[in-house]
Amino acid sequence: MSFRLDGVGLTHANGFTALADISLCADQGERIALVGPSGAGKTSLLSVLGTALMPTSGRGEVLGQPLQNALPRLLRTRIGTVHQAPPIPGRQRVVTAVLAGKLGQWPTWKSLASLLYPCDLPGARAALERVDLADKLFARCDQLSGGQLQRVGIARVLYQQPTLILADEPVSALDPALALATIRLLVAEAEACGATLVASLHAVDLALGNFTRIVGIKAGRVVFDLPNEQVSLPLLHELYASEGQELPTQATESHLLPEIAAHAAATRAACC
Amino acid sequence: MTLSATRRLALKGALACACAAAFSLPALAADNVLRVSAIPDEAPTELQRKFAPLGKYLEAQTGLKVVFTPVSDYAAVVESLATRKIDLAWLGGFTYVQAKIRTTGTAIPIVQREEDAKFTSRFITADPAIKGLADLKGKTFAFGAPSSTSGSLMPRFFLQQAGLNPEKDFKNVAFSGAHDATVAFVAAGKAEAGVLNASVWDKLVEQKKVDTDKVRVFATTPPYFDYNWTVRGDLDPALVKKLTDAFLKLDPANPEHKEIMALQRASKFIPTRKENYDGIEKAAQSAGLLK
Amino acid sequence: MEARLNDPAARSRLVGTLAALVILWPLLQAAEVKPGALFDAGNLKVIGHFLAGFLPPENSREFLGFLGQATLETLAIATTGLALAFLLAVPLAYLATAAGRERPALNPLTRSLLTLLRGIPELVWALLFVRVFGLGPAAGVLALGLTYGGMLAKVYAEILESVDTRPAQALRQSGARRPLAILYGLLPQAARELTSYTVYRWECAIRASVVMGFVGAGGLGQLMDQAMKMLNGGEAASILLAFMVLVFAADGLSSWLRRALDAPPAAHPSPFGWRSGLVAAALAGSIVASYRFLELGIGDLLSIEAARSMAEFVSGFFPPDLSADWLDRVGQGVWETLAISIVGTLLAALLGLLLALPQPRAPFSFVLNTLRSVPELVWATLTALAVGLGPFAGALALALHTAGVLGRLYAEALANAPAQPSQALRLSGAGPGLAFLYGTLPGAAPQLIAYTLYRWEMNIRMAAILGFVGAGGLGQLLYVALSLFHYAQASTVIIAMLALSIAVDQASAWLRQRMR
């Protein structure tokens, strides 16, 4: 059991209901894609799972901890988040940005000392090797491209070694080829370390091509929660009804969607 | 409070004078105003208070409207005299020498108090270890304004004669800006010793404004010529004569005059002349204060 | 695999740190830093006694009325001075800035004029003008106008250069002339910063006009000078309170104006609503009122007579005294002034950062505002009591005032820094302190360093005049030289001040470049 939400609702202070009656649970090691139109509540759901926001109703449990106020800080060190825009200061060096993944686990003196001299160079390098950026170890983050920076963000999460990885629209700012590569990397790495992966994706083709379980969210509620194979086009069209006729995809031609799904499944099989 | 009231007066006077100075062209005294100022060797408000009755008296004697401008900078008085923005000024001996040089010898000292002819400065301290000038080595020391005669120039001259160079031998030299400020500096321990005009010291002691158990005099300079009233050189000679006579006529036996003289701390006004200040000029030259 | 990994930056960091220490040590010596003096029992007693005298503040009705008058005068000097500065700054900034030019070209002539205007501290201008134009507020207004004109122009030019240049380039390529390209392409982006800097400068002008009272330019400063010199705590307290009220009010006005600038435009064709009209009217009204209140008669200052006396006065400054003896003393003064400015600024950066961090902000903002609203010269009177006369008192005074300024700027910069990096670190379990060090500080550091360096440029000017109250350095040399009419010597000191501030500007620009 990785997490379980039981009738969780989230109402903001201004009265806006972001989530309503969400029930969802996941086993350790599952790979789940959250899909749905903009404003459906995907980010709110991830925030609840990441303990950034407390549910205002219902009950939940993440990594064995019931969701309530005063959660132990240690819980958060086991949750890694990949953000839409990599949350890394431009002037920081890649090595520092990656090492920052373990700030919650290191004693304070070590974190402070690491500002003067990076204290786990091999570890940072290993994490960067996995995202194919080992040569950028000592580069400054503002010298990297958007895709590289997103991979540094992933390397930081890998270095953190979490058991639950949350990804909030991790590729929405990247071009299609890069987006696909990045999602594959994320999925492969989660698989390699046995972490649960929950990613919100705006593009349904990426979701269908890379994730085993798809959760459709609309207006703060779960519309469907199905294995990849059982997600049908009408279901998707209904989910995205508010955004018009076309389904949002990374590829330019959406009528290829079923093909893409099949193709992506094949390539995934090939690359693993 | 009378002090505050005079302060307000001071400001009004400053404002009035500032705009008068700005609006009028150099040919002054033509509009029946006599512009007077004084070096700020004491708090300007105090000078204002001291001057008020004398100003009235001069108004009566000359038939001119007398306007007093308080300033907070010695050099400004000299500059104003040189640029003919004031007609009559109360100057220190050294300030007079500076004014003489700035006005290429035209400024005329007319009168001075009897006590100005044999003036002295007092060295004060609150430190029991200081017993004479020689003990000042390595101490912090406060002069008054840099161009003050009795608070800076003459003490410096006599210190040099005693073999002390303030810049080299003192740990730190400060300029308090005014004689009463020097006393405040020394009393508060801001400076370990200081020097000021004997007349102001006596006044502060008389008025019990200084704690003599704590601050004491440990040396006094030999006498020298100090303060005088100076007019700018191109003032109407008839007016100069009137002013001189007005000062000389002051008589302590006359109760009205007595108040004026008490405030000026004068027992009697006597005529003075340029030559009286040659000694100061030499002292200033040897102290390196004149170029 | 290759051999042990080494951080390639470690060596240069070590060398940099050592170099900084090697430079800092003699500076600390020159500034006579001795923290022990702060806790000396005798000094504590003296300052405690003086501060105890602050209570109760002088509150007789006459004094208060007088205080009100002086406050108005200060306000009027600051407002008129800044209006004059603005009039000077707009054309100068237009000439000096590279913004809106198709090929970036710097105008060396204007730039050096700006350096000259800014390089000589306002207090020195005031001292000079008092001599030329006589006593009263005119000298203060002119001094403020010139110095602040130079500062505003420089900063305006830099702000215009720092915003995104593409809109203006696009306009120019479609045929717009430079003024219009700036108006339509750059001004909308820069307006907020330009306004808030101008309002900030107005606050500074209020403080500066207080300082100029110390040399006879009227207003609160003259009162303050007396009260501080005579160690009259009650009056000093009242004046300081009046002064803080002024600064706080200016602060409130400034933030109100900034908020107003952020408000979305109204749904009518003219971009100017009733509020803009009101502000413009109030602005114009206050400038005119200030001008009339001071009864300046600027026209007379521009007369031939004034020009002649000015020329005569200025000619006395040439040639400067370059005798070895005097140069030696000026050299010492330069070194001491430099030390005061650097030590003061570093202490201020440290204290400012400490005060900028804690949440909730309210009490700390109050402390910062208090530190900031007391001018350096007044702090110097207090610190001289605390540690005795000398450069350390000057450095401390500088540090206390600057900490208020920097702390406020730091707090703003940190509040404006992107929040995600540190939030992300909090989400992965980092504590708030480490999340700040790893997430917020790297992003905000360039801004913080830039603020600190800018402030150092201002502090070198202030350090140069702190000598007026006995803190050593160039100020004391200048004060004495001017008092004694040694204009040739004064001229050397002014040139040294100018050279020093230019050198510091260059050093600061170089450092800012390096930190990028």
mmCIF file of C-alpha atoms in Angstrom, chain B residues 8-252:
data_model
loop_
_atom_site.group_PDB
_atom_site.id
_atom_site.type_symbol
_atom_site.label_atom_id
_atom_site.label_comp_id
_atom_site.label_asym_id
_atom_site.label_seq_id
_atom_site.Cartn_x
_atom_site.Cartn_y
_atom_site.Cartn_z
ATOM 1 C CA ARG B 8 11.165 80.378 17.059
ATOM 2 C CA LEU B 9 12.252 83.943 16.715
ATOM 3 C CA ALA B 10 15.580 82.682 15.493
ATOM 4 C CA LEU B 11 13.966 80.691 12.770
ATOM 5 C CA LYS B 12 11.695 83.524 11.753
ATOM 6 C CA GLY B 13 14.704 85.761 11.678
ATOM 7 C CA ALA B 14 16.593 83.257 9.588
ATOM 8 C CA LEU B 15 13.700 82.956 7.179
ATOM 9 C CA ALA B 16 13.188 86.666 6.964
ATOM 10 C CA CYS B 17 16.837 87.227 6.415
ATOM 11 C CA ALA B 18 17.235 84.428 3.954
ATOM 12 C CA CYS B 19 14.538 85.824 1.749
ATOM 13 C CA ALA B 20 15.762 89.330 2.268
ATOM 14 C CA ALA B 21 19.243 88.209 1.259
ATOM 15 C CA ALA B 22 17.859 86.448 -1.743
ATOM 16 C CA PHE B 23 15.677 89.299 -2.923
ATOM 17 C CA SER B 24 17.931 92.240 -2.357
ATOM 18 C CA LEU B 25 20.852 93.250 -4.473
ATOM 19 C CA PRO B 26 24.263 93.913 -2.970
ATOM 20 C CA ALA B 27 23.825 97.607 -2.243
ATOM 21 C CA LEU B 28 22.704 96.897 1.263
ATOM 22 C CA ALA B 29 21.841 99.248 4.096
ATOM 23 C CA ALA B 30 20.339 101.355 1.378
ATOM 24 C CA ASP B 31 16.922 100.039 2.293
ATOM 25 C CA ASN B 32 17.434 101.177 5.883
ATOM 26 C CA VAL B 33 18.299 97.768 7.207
ATOM 27 C CA LEU B 34 21.409 96.990 9.189
ATOM 28 C CA ARG B 35 22.296 93.321 8.793
ATOM 29 C CA VAL B 36 24.104 91.828 11.737
ATOM 30 C CA SER B 37 25.499 88.407 12.362
ATOM 31 C CA ALA B 38 27.802 86.696 14.808
ATOM 32 C CA ILE B 39 30.132 83.754 14.761
ATOM 33 C CA PRO B 40 28.349 80.781 16.276
ATOM 34 C CA ASP B 41 30.814 80.255 19.107
ATOM 35 C CA GLU B 42 27.867 79.440 21.302
ATOM 36 C CA ALA B 43 24.549 77.880 20.405
ATOM 37 C CA PRO B 44 22.923 80.171 17.829
ATOM 38 C CA THR B 45 19.800 80.369 19.950
ATOM 39 C CA GLU B 46 21.858 81.614 22.849
ATOM 40 C CA LEU B 47 23.452 84.246 20.619
ATOM 41 C CA GLN B 48 20.002 85.309 19.514
ATOM 42 C CA ARG B 49 18.885 85.724 23.098
ATOM 43 C CA LYS B 50 22.015 87.705 23.922
ATOM 44 C CA PHE B 51 21.627 89.982 20.938
ATOM 45 C CA ALA B 52 17.943 90.930 21.224
ATOM 46 C CA PRO B 53 18.287 93.983 23.580
ATOM 47 C CA LEU B 54 21.481 95.155 21.896
ATOM 48 C CA GLY B 55 19.683 95.011 18.545
ATOM 49 C CA LYS B 56 16.914 97.254 19.895
ATOM 50 C CA TYR B 57 19.480 99.681 21.248
ATOM 51 C CA LEU B 58 21.300 99.849 17.906
ATOM 52 C CA GLU B 59 17.988 100.403 16.124
ATOM 53 C CA ALA B 60 17.314 103.368 18.372
ATOM 54 C CA GLN B 61 20.827 104.754 17.933
ATOM 55 C CA THR B 62 21.116 104.418 14.162
ATOM 56 C CA GLY B 63 17.508 104.769 13.081
ATOM 57 C CA LEU B 64 17.925 101.641 10.962
ATOM 58 C CA LYS B 65 16.019 98.409 11.183
ATOM 59 C CA VAL B 66 18.382 95.824 12.664
ATOM 60 C CA VAL B 67 18.107 92.247 11.461
ATOM 61 C CA PHE B 68 20.117 89.509 13.104
ATOM 62 C CA THR B 69 20.950 86.366 11.117
ATOM 63 C CA PRO B 70 21.993 83.379 13.180
ATOM 64 C CA VAL B 71 24.433 81.063 11.426
ATOM 65 C CA SER B 72 25.967 77.755 12.317
ATOM 66 C CA ASP B 73 29.207 78.093 10.411
ATOM 67 C CA TYR B 74 32.061 80.481 11.237
ATOM 68 C CA ALA B 75 33.257 80.746 7.690
ATOM 69 C CA ALA B 76 29.789 81.741 6.513
ATOM 70 C CA VAL B 77 30.028 84.933 8.572
ATOM 71 C CA VAL B 78 33.335 85.848 6.988
ATOM 72 C CA GLU B 79 32.050 84.999 3.527
ATOM 73 C CA SER B 80 28.903 87.057 4.086
ATOM 74 C CA LEU B 81 30.969 90.026 5.210
ATOM 75 C CA ALA B 82 33.186 89.667 2.144
ATOM 76 C CA THR B 83 30.211 89.373 -0.230
ATOM 77 C CA ARG B 84 28.549 92.324 1.548
ATOM 78 C CA LYS B 85 25.554 90.328 2.659
ATOM 79 C CA ILE B 86 25.987 91.561 6.217
ATOM 80 C CA ASP B 87 27.116 94.938 7.527
ATOM 81 C CA LEU B 88 28.190 94.325 11.092
ATOM 82 C CA ALA B 89 29.481 91.150 12.667
ATOM 83 C CA TRP B 90 30.652 89.916 16.016
ATOM 84 C CA LEU B 91 33.903 88.141 15.232
ATOM 85 C CA GLY B 92 36.540 86.250 17.123
ATOM 86 C CA GLY B 93 40.097 87.543 16.925
ATOM 87 C CA PHE B 94 41.124 84.888 14.432
ATOM 88 C CA THR B 95 37.870 85.216 12.493
ATOM 89 C CA TYR B 96 38.643 88.913 12.184
ATOM 90 C CA VAL B 97 42.072 88.089 10.760
ATOM 91 C CA GLN B 98 40.415 85.740 8.277
ATOM 92 C CA ALA B 99 37.881 88.440 7.380
ATOM 93 C CA LYS B 100 40.648 90.966 6.953
ATOM 94 C CA ILE B 101 42.376 88.673 4.488
ATOM 95 C CA ARG B 102 39.161 87.740 2.681
ATOM 96 C CA THR B 103 38.221 91.407 2.277
ATOM 97 C CA THR B 104 41.770 92.373 1.286
ATOM 98 C CA GLY B 105 42.177 94.439 4.419
ATOM 99 C CA THR B 106 38.985 96.486 4.160
ATOM 100 C CA ALA B 107 37.018 95.063 7.097
ATOM 101 C CA ILE B 108 37.324 97.403 10.059
ATOM 102 C CA PRO B 109 37.228 96.305 13.693
ATOM 103 C CA ILE B 110 35.493 99.109 15.580
ATOM 104 C CA VAL B 111 35.022 98.181 19.208
ATOM 105 C CA GLN B 112 35.608 95.383 21.643
ATOM 106 C CA ARG B 113 34.872 94.613 25.257
ATOM 107 C CA GLU B 114 37.464 95.603 27.734
ATOM 108 C CA GLU B 115 37.974 91.935 28.622
ATOM 109 C CA ASP B 116 38.653 91.026 24.975
ATOM 110 C CA ALA B 117 41.961 92.849 25.184
ATOM 111 C CA LYS B 118 43.299 90.253 27.605
ATOM 112 C CA PHE B 119 41.365 87.141 26.799
ATOM 113 C CA THR B 120 42.240 83.591 27.871
ATOM 114 C CA SER B 121 41.209 79.997 27.121
ATOM 115 C CA ARG B 122 40.677 77.238 29.669
ATOM 116 C CA PHE B 123 41.753 73.624 29.273
ATOM 117 C CA ILE B 124 39.244 71.320 30.950
ATOM 118 C CA THR B 125 39.048 67.596 31.716
ATOM 119 C CA ALA B 126 37.041 65.069 33.668
ATOM 120 C CA ASP B 127 39.986 62.676 33.899
ATOM 121 C CA PRO B 128 41.743 62.841 37.296
ATOM 122 C CA ALA B 129 45.002 61.642 35.697
ATOM 123 C CA ILE B 130 45.360 64.790 33.603
ATOM 124 C CA LYS B 131 47.154 67.452 35.610
ATOM 125 C CA GLY B 132 48.930 69.513 32.982
ATOM 126 C CA LEU B 133 49.281 69.977 29.249
ATOM 127 C CA ALA B 134 51.997 67.304 29.107
ATOM 128 C CA ASP B 135 49.499 64.674 30.281
ATOM 129 C CA LEU B 136 47.417 65.192 27.152
ATOM 130 C CA LYS B 137 49.624 62.925 25.036
ATOM 131 C CA GLY B 138 47.638 59.981 23.679
ATOM 132 C CA LYS B 139 44.283 61.373 24.840
ATOM 133 C CA THR B 140 41.224 62.340 22.844
ATOM 134 C CA PHE B 141 40.845 66.095 22.730
ATOM 135 C CA ALA B 142 38.023 68.437 21.767
ATOM 136 C CA PHE B 143 38.494 71.890 20.273
ATOM 137 C CA GLY B 144 35.534 74.158 19.596
ATOM 138 C CA ALA B 145 35.016 75.191 15.994
ATOM 139 C CA PRO B 146 38.161 74.858 13.863
ATOM 140 C CA SER B 147 38.222 78.597 13.221
ATOM 141 C CA SER B 148 37.436 79.646 16.756
ATOM 142 C CA THR B 149 40.113 81.863 18.242
ATOM 143 C CA SER B 150 39.761 80.890 21.874
ATOM 144 C CA GLY B 151 38.481 77.365 21.197
ATOM 145 C CA SER B 152 41.017 76.332 18.608
ATOM 146 C CA LEU B 153 43.610 78.747 17.287
ATOM 147 C CA MET B 154 45.176 80.214 20.406
ATOM 148 C CA PRO B 155 45.065 76.971 22.410
ATOM 149 C CA ARG B 156 46.733 75.250 19.464
ATOM 150 C CA PHE B 157 49.388 77.945 19.403
ATOM 151 C CA PHE B 158 50.088 77.580 23.115
ATOM 152 C CA LEU B 159 50.017 73.781 22.866
ATOM 153 C CA GLN B 160 52.655 74.017 20.166
ATOM 154 C CA GLN B 161 54.731 76.254 22.394
ATOM 155 C CA ALA B 162 54.434 73.570 25.056
ATOM 156 C CA GLY B 163 55.792 71.100 22.501
ATOM 157 C CA LEU B 164 52.514 69.343 21.639
ATOM 158 C CA ASN B 165 51.302 68.818 18.080
ATOM 159 C CA PRO B 166 47.574 68.006 18.276
ATOM 160 C CA GLU B 167 47.510 65.949 15.061
ATOM 161 C CA LYS B 168 50.470 63.825 16.127
ATOM 162 C CA ASP B 169 50.329 63.706 19.903
ATOM 163 C CA PHE B 170 46.613 63.359 20.571
ATOM 164 C CA LYS B 171 44.870 60.070 19.997
ATOM 165 C CA ASN B 172 41.987 61.803 18.362
ATOM 166 C CA VAL B 173 41.100 65.417 17.700
ATOM 167 C CA ALA B 174 37.450 66.437 17.565
ATOM 168 C CA PHE B 175 35.844 69.757 16.781
ATOM 169 C CA SER B 176 32.755 70.164 18.910
ATOM 170 C CA GLY B 177 31.698 73.254 16.969
ATOM 171 C CA ALA B 178 30.957 75.491 19.949
ATOM 172 C CA HIS B 179 32.304 76.249 23.414
ATOM 173 C CA ASP B 180 29.356 74.909 25.372
ATOM 174 C CA ALA B 181 29.393 71.787 23.199
ATOM 175 C CA THR B 182 33.022 71.241 24.200
ATOM 176 C CA VAL B 183 31.955 71.157 27.836
ATOM 177 C CA ALA B 184 29.211 68.670 26.986
ATOM 178 C CA PHE B 185 31.758 66.514 25.119
ATOM 179 C CA VAL B 186 34.133 66.445 28.061
ATOM 180 C CA ALA B 187 31.402 65.950 30.671
ATOM 181 C CA ALA B 188 29.998 63.007 28.699
ATOM 182 C CA GLY B 189 33.392 61.418 28.202
ATOM 183 C CA LYS B 190 33.194 61.805 24.438
ATOM 184 C CA ALA B 191 36.571 63.511 24.678
ATOM 185 C CA GLU B 192 39.023 63.121 27.537
ATOM 186 C CA ALA B 193 39.958 66.794 27.539
ATOM 187 C CA GLY B 194 38.997 69.973 25.776
ATOM 188 C CA VAL B 195 39.553 73.681 25.593
ATOM 189 C CA LEU B 196 37.197 76.643 25.553
ATOM 190 C CA ASN B 197 36.829 80.332 25.944
ATOM 191 C CA ALA B 198 37.290 81.459 29.557
ATOM 192 C CA SER B 199 34.289 83.743 29.484
ATOM 193 C CA VAL B 200 31.886 81.001 28.413
ATOM 194 C CA TRP B 201 33.358 78.669 31.025
ATOM 195 C CA ASP B 202 32.822 81.238 33.750
ATOM 196 C CA LYS B 203 29.275 81.790 32.593
ATOM 197 C CA LEU B 204 28.492 78.060 32.594
ATOM 198 C CA VAL B 205 29.954 77.739 36.087
ATOM 199 C CA GLU B 206 27.972 80.749 37.284
ATOM 200 C CA GLN B 207 24.758 79.336 35.845
ATOM 201 C CA LYS B 208 25.615 75.930 37.363
ATOM 202 C CA LYS B 209 25.318 74.333 33.943
ATOM 203 C CA VAL B 210 28.473 72.346 34.543
ATOM 204 C CA ASP B 211 29.265 69.925 37.327
ATOM 205 C CA THR B 212 32.547 71.357 38.640
ATOM 206 C CA ASP B 213 33.120 68.303 40.827
ATOM 207 C CA LYS B 214 33.521 66.308 37.682
ATOM 208 C CA VAL B 215 34.848 68.713 35.064
ATOM 209 C CA ARG B 216 37.691 70.964 36.124
ATOM 210 C CA VAL B 217 40.126 73.448 34.640
ATOM 211 C CA PHE B 218 43.696 72.191 34.565
ATOM 212 C CA ALA B 219 45.417 74.903 32.535
ATOM 213 C CA THR B 220 44.810 78.440 31.274
ATOM 214 C CA THR B 221 46.487 80.191 28.349
ATOM 215 C CA PRO B 222 48.371 83.500 28.575
ATOM 216 C CA PRO B 223 46.191 86.500 27.591
ATOM 217 C CA TYR B 224 45.600 87.581 23.965
ATOM 218 C CA PHE B 225 43.286 89.928 21.983
ATOM 219 C CA ASP B 226 40.025 88.301 21.010
ATOM 220 C CA TYR B 227 36.481 89.239 20.028
ATOM 221 C CA ASN B 228 35.458 92.461 18.353
ATOM 222 C CA TRP B 229 32.656 94.047 16.387
ATOM 223 C CA THR B 230 33.679 94.465 12.749
ATOM 224 C CA VAL B 231 31.993 96.359 9.903
ATOM 225 C CA ARG B 232 32.476 95.792 6.211
ATOM 226 C CA GLY B 233 34.901 98.273 4.704
ATOM 227 C CA ASP B 234 32.537 100.051 2.317
ATOM 228 C CA LEU B 235 29.862 100.868 4.882
ATOM 229 C CA ASP B 236 28.985 104.573 5.037
ATOM 230 C CA PRO B 237 31.646 106.152 7.358
ATOM 231 C CA ALA B 238 28.948 108.214 9.079
ATOM 232 C CA LEU B 239 27.108 105.016 9.965
ATOM 233 C CA VAL B 240 30.342 103.429 11.170
ATOM 234 C CA LYS B 241 30.881 106.421 13.432
ATOM 235 C CA LYS B 242 27.310 106.145 14.737
ATOM 236 C CA LEU B 243 27.761 102.472 15.511
ATOM 237 C CA THR B 244 31.113 102.997 17.220
ATOM 238 C CA ASP B 245 29.694 105.775 19.343
ATOM 239 C CA ALA B 246 26.656 103.721 20.223
ATOM 240 C CA PHE B 247 28.852 100.960 21.614
ATOM 241 C CA LEU B 248 31.191 103.351 23.432
ATOM 242 C CA LYS B 249 28.251 105.165 24.983
ATOM 243 C CA LEU B 250 27.051 102.037 26.747
ATOM 244 C CA ASP B 251 27.338 102.697 30.467
ATOM 245 C CA PRO B 252 26.757 100.119 33.182
#
